[in-house]
Amino acid sequence: MRCLGILAVALGVAVGGGASAQQRYDGVKIKVLSTNSAYDLELKKFAHEFTEKTGAEVQFDLFGYAPTVQKVSVELLTRSDSYDVVYLGSEEFGRYASGDILEPLDNYIDMKSEDVQDFIAPVLRLYNKDGKQLAFPHFAATQLLYYRADLFEKAGIKQPPQTWEEFRNDCDLLRKADIQCTALRGQPDTGENIWFWGQVLYGFGGKYFANEPADLTPTVNSPAAVEAL
């Protein structure tokens, strides 16, 4: 992704306002490889504004999550120049953070600018290695529990569950009232399963490593982790 510098400079122009004749990138095409998600589909709508301010044209190639991860892996490991910007999940970042695969953005963007400070600091640090910012967060997400108060009342449940044990017990009560309990992500993929399972793992008192980042001994076979699974 050695062409990232072009995008970084262009992005600085777009964020900062109008571009001078020296700052425009007419004729430049920026190819983006990412997921076919609400975030990217919404971002794609603003591509024309980016082009108006910088002169650079943005082309999006969007795929499902699993195909995107596979395609990004091939692009980065073969050091292909087919794409200038790629989606890189935080769980995959460590694989590519070394080896001069990703272009540091510090030389192109003022990391102390107000625009950069708008990012959530801990999320921004996920993509920083050895003091160099190798990427910017695309989005940060968490999980929420939605529930139907009327169905809870029908099943005799007085309040939403506070623990996973209560969650499991509530499911039993709902099923006894002939009500389907819940829907969860569960396909065999890091983005469809392991990402979700993390909250269950920590909820049961488990963790992935003994003492991250000092001790990366896997602890997914601990009693708490096994119970969570």
Coordinates of C-alpha atoms in Angstrom, one line a residue, residues 5-189:
G5 CA 0.7 8.7 0.9
I6 CA -1.2 10.2 -2.1
L7 CA -4.5 9.6 -0.4
A8 CA -3.2 11.0 2.9
V9 CA -2.1 14.2 1.3
A10 CA -5.4 14.4 -0.7
L11 CA -7.4 13.7 2.4
G12 CA -5.6 16.5 4.2
V13 CA -6.6 18.9 1.4
A14 CA -10.2 17.7 1.4
V15 CA -10.5 18.1 5.2
G16 CA -8.7 21.4 5.3
G17 CA -10.8 23.0 2.6
G18 CA -10.1 24.3 -0.9
A19 CA -7.1 23.1 -2.8
S20 CA -4.6 25.3 -4.6
A21 CA -3.3 24.5 -8.1
Q22 CA -0.3 22.8 -6.6
Q23 CA -2.4 20.7 -4.3
R24 CA -4.8 19.2 -6.8
Y25 CA -4.5 15.6 -8.0
D26 CA -6.5 15.7 -11.2
G27 CA -6.2 12.4 -13.1
V28 CA -5.2 10.4 -10.0
K29 CA -7.4 7.4 -9.3
I30 CA -7.6 5.9 -5.8
K31 CA -8.8 2.3 -5.7
V32 CA -10.4 1.2 -2.4
L33 CA -10.9 -2.4 -1.4
S34 CA -13.3 -2.8 1.5
T35 CA -16.5 -4.4 2.8
N36 CA -20.0 -4.1 1.5
S37 CA -21.2 -2.6 4.8
A38 CA -23.3 0.3 5.7
Y39 CA -20.2 2.3 6.6
D40 CA -18.6 1.9 3.2
L41 CA -21.9 2.3 1.3
E42 CA -22.4 5.6 3.1
L43 CA -18.8 6.7 2.5
K44 CA -19.1 5.9 -1.2
K45 CA -21.9 8.5 -1.4
F46 CA -19.4 11.3 -0.6
A47 CA -16.7 10.2 -3.1
H48 CA -17.8 12.9 -5.6
E49 CA -17.2 15.6 -2.9
F50 CA -13.7 14.2 -2.4
T51 CA -13.1 14.4 -6.1
E52 CA -14.4 18.0 -6.3
K53 CA -12.0 19.2 -3.6
T54 CA -8.9 17.2 -4.6
G55 CA -9.3 16.2 -8.3
A56 CA -8.6 12.6 -7.3
E57 CA -11.2 10.0 -8.4
V58 CA -12.1 7.3 -5.9
Q59 CA -13.2 3.8 -7.1
F60 CA -14.7 1.4 -4.5
D61 CA -14.6 -2.4 -4.8
L62 CA -16.8 -3.7 -2.0
F63 CA -17.3 -7.3 -1.1
G64 CA -18.7 -9.4 1.8
Y65 CA -16.6 -9.5 5.0
A66 CA -14.9 -12.9 4.5
P67 CA -14.1 -12.4 0.8
T68 CA -12.7 -8.9 1.6
V69 CA -10.4 -10.3 4.3
Q70 CA -9.1 -13.0 1.9
K71 CA -8.6 -10.5 -1.0
V72 CA -6.8 -8.0 1.4
S73 CA -4.5 -10.8 2.5
V74 CA -3.5 -11.6 -1.0
E75 CA -3.0 -8.0 -1.9
L76 CA -0.8 -7.2 1.0
L77 CA 1.2 -10.4 1.2
T78 CA 2.0 -10.2 -2.5
R79 CA 2.7 -6.5 -2.3
S80 CA 0.3 -5.9 -5.1
D81 CA -0.3 -2.3 -6.3
S82 CA -3.9 -3.0 -7.5
Y83 CA -5.3 -1.0 -4.5
D84 CA -4.3 2.1 -2.7
V85 CA -6.5 1.8 0.3
V86 CA -7.8 -1.5 1.9
Y87 CA -10.0 -2.4 4.8
L88 CA -7.9 -4.0 7.6
G89 CA -9.6 -5.3 10.7
S90 CA -7.8 -4.7 14.0
E91 CA -7.5 -8.4 14.5
E92 CA -5.5 -8.6 11.2
F93 CA -3.4 -5.5 11.8
G94 CA -0.5 -7.3 13.5
R95 CA 0.1 -9.5 10.5
Y96 CA 1.0 -6.6 8.3
A97 CA 2.3 -4.0 10.7
S98 CA 5.9 -5.0 10.0
G99 CA 7.8 -5.7 6.9
D100 CA 7.3 -2.3 5.2
I101 CA 4.0 -3.3 3.9
L102 CA 1.9 -0.4 5.1
E103 CA 2.9 3.2 4.5
P104 CA 3.3 5.3 7.6
L105 CA 1.0 8.3 7.5
D106 CA 2.8 10.6 9.9
N107 CA 4.8 12.3 7.1
Y108 CA 1.6 13.3 5.3
I109 CA -0.8 14.2 8.1
D110 CA -0.4 16.4 11.1
M111 CA -1.2 13.9 13.9
K112 CA -1.8 16.7 16.3
S113 CA -4.5 18.3 14.1
E114 CA -8.1 18.7 15.3
D115 CA -9.3 16.3 12.6
V116 CA -7.0 13.5 13.9
Q117 CA -8.0 14.3 17.5
D118 CA -11.6 13.6 16.6
F119 CA -10.7 9.9 16.5
I120 CA -11.2 7.9 19.7
A121 CA -7.7 7.8 21.1
P122 CA -7.5 4.1 22.2
V123 CA -8.9 3.0 18.8
L124 CA -6.4 5.2 17.0
R125 CA -3.6 3.6 19.0
L126 CA -4.6 0.1 17.7
Y127 CA -3.1 1.1 14.3
N128 CA 0.1 2.6 15.7
K129 CA 3.3 0.6 15.8
D130 CA 6.6 1.9 17.1
G131 CA 5.3 5.4 17.1
K132 CA 4.2 5.3 13.5
Q133 CA 0.5 5.6 12.5
L134 CA 0.0 3.0 9.8
A135 CA -3.7 3.3 9.4
F136 CA -6.8 5.2 10.6
P137 CA -9.8 3.6 12.3
H138 CA -12.7 3.1 9.8
F139 CA -15.3 2.4 12.5
A140 CA -15.5 1.1 16.1
A141 CA -18.4 -1.1 17.1
T142 CA -19.9 -2.8 20.1
Q143 CA -22.8 -5.0 20.8
L144 CA -26.2 -4.1 22.3
L145 CA -29.0 -6.2 23.7
Y146 CA -32.4 -5.4 22.2
Y147 CA -35.5 -6.9 23.8
R148 CA -39.3 -6.8 23.6
A149 CA -40.7 -5.7 26.9
D150 CA -44.1 -7.1 26.0
L151 CA -42.7 -10.6 25.4
F152 CA -40.6 -10.4 28.6
E153 CA -43.8 -9.6 30.5
K154 CA -45.6 -12.6 28.8
A155 CA -42.7 -14.9 29.9
G156 CA -42.7 -13.5 33.4
I157 CA -39.3 -11.7 33.1
K158 CA -39.2 -8.5 35.1
Q159 CA -36.0 -6.9 33.7
P160 CA -33.4 -7.5 31.0
P161 CA -30.5 -9.9 32.0
Q162 CA -27.5 -8.5 33.8
T163 CA -25.3 -11.6 33.3
W164 CA -24.9 -14.4 30.8
E165 CA -26.4 -16.8 33.3
E166 CA -29.5 -14.7 33.6
F167 CA -29.6 -14.4 29.8
R168 CA -29.6 -18.2 29.6
N169 CA -32.3 -18.5 32.2
D170 CA -34.4 -15.9 30.5
C171 CA -34.1 -17.9 27.3
D172 CA -35.5 -20.9 29.1
L173 CA -38.5 -18.9 30.3
L174 CA -39.2 -17.5 26.8
R175 CA -39.1 -20.9 25.3
K176 CA -41.5 -22.2 27.9
A177 CA -43.9 -19.4 26.8
D178 CA -43.5 -20.6 23.2
I179 CA -41.3 -17.6 22.3
Q180 CA -38.1 -17.8 20.3
C181 CA -35.3 -16.5 22.6
T182 CA -32.8 -14.6 20.5
A183 CA -30.7 -14.3 17.3
L184 CA -26.9 -14.1 17.4
R185 CA -24.1 -14.0 14.9
G186 CA -22.5 -17.4 14.6
Q187 CA -20.9 -18.2 11.2
P188 CA -17.4 -19.7 11.3
D189 CA -15.4 -16.5 10.6

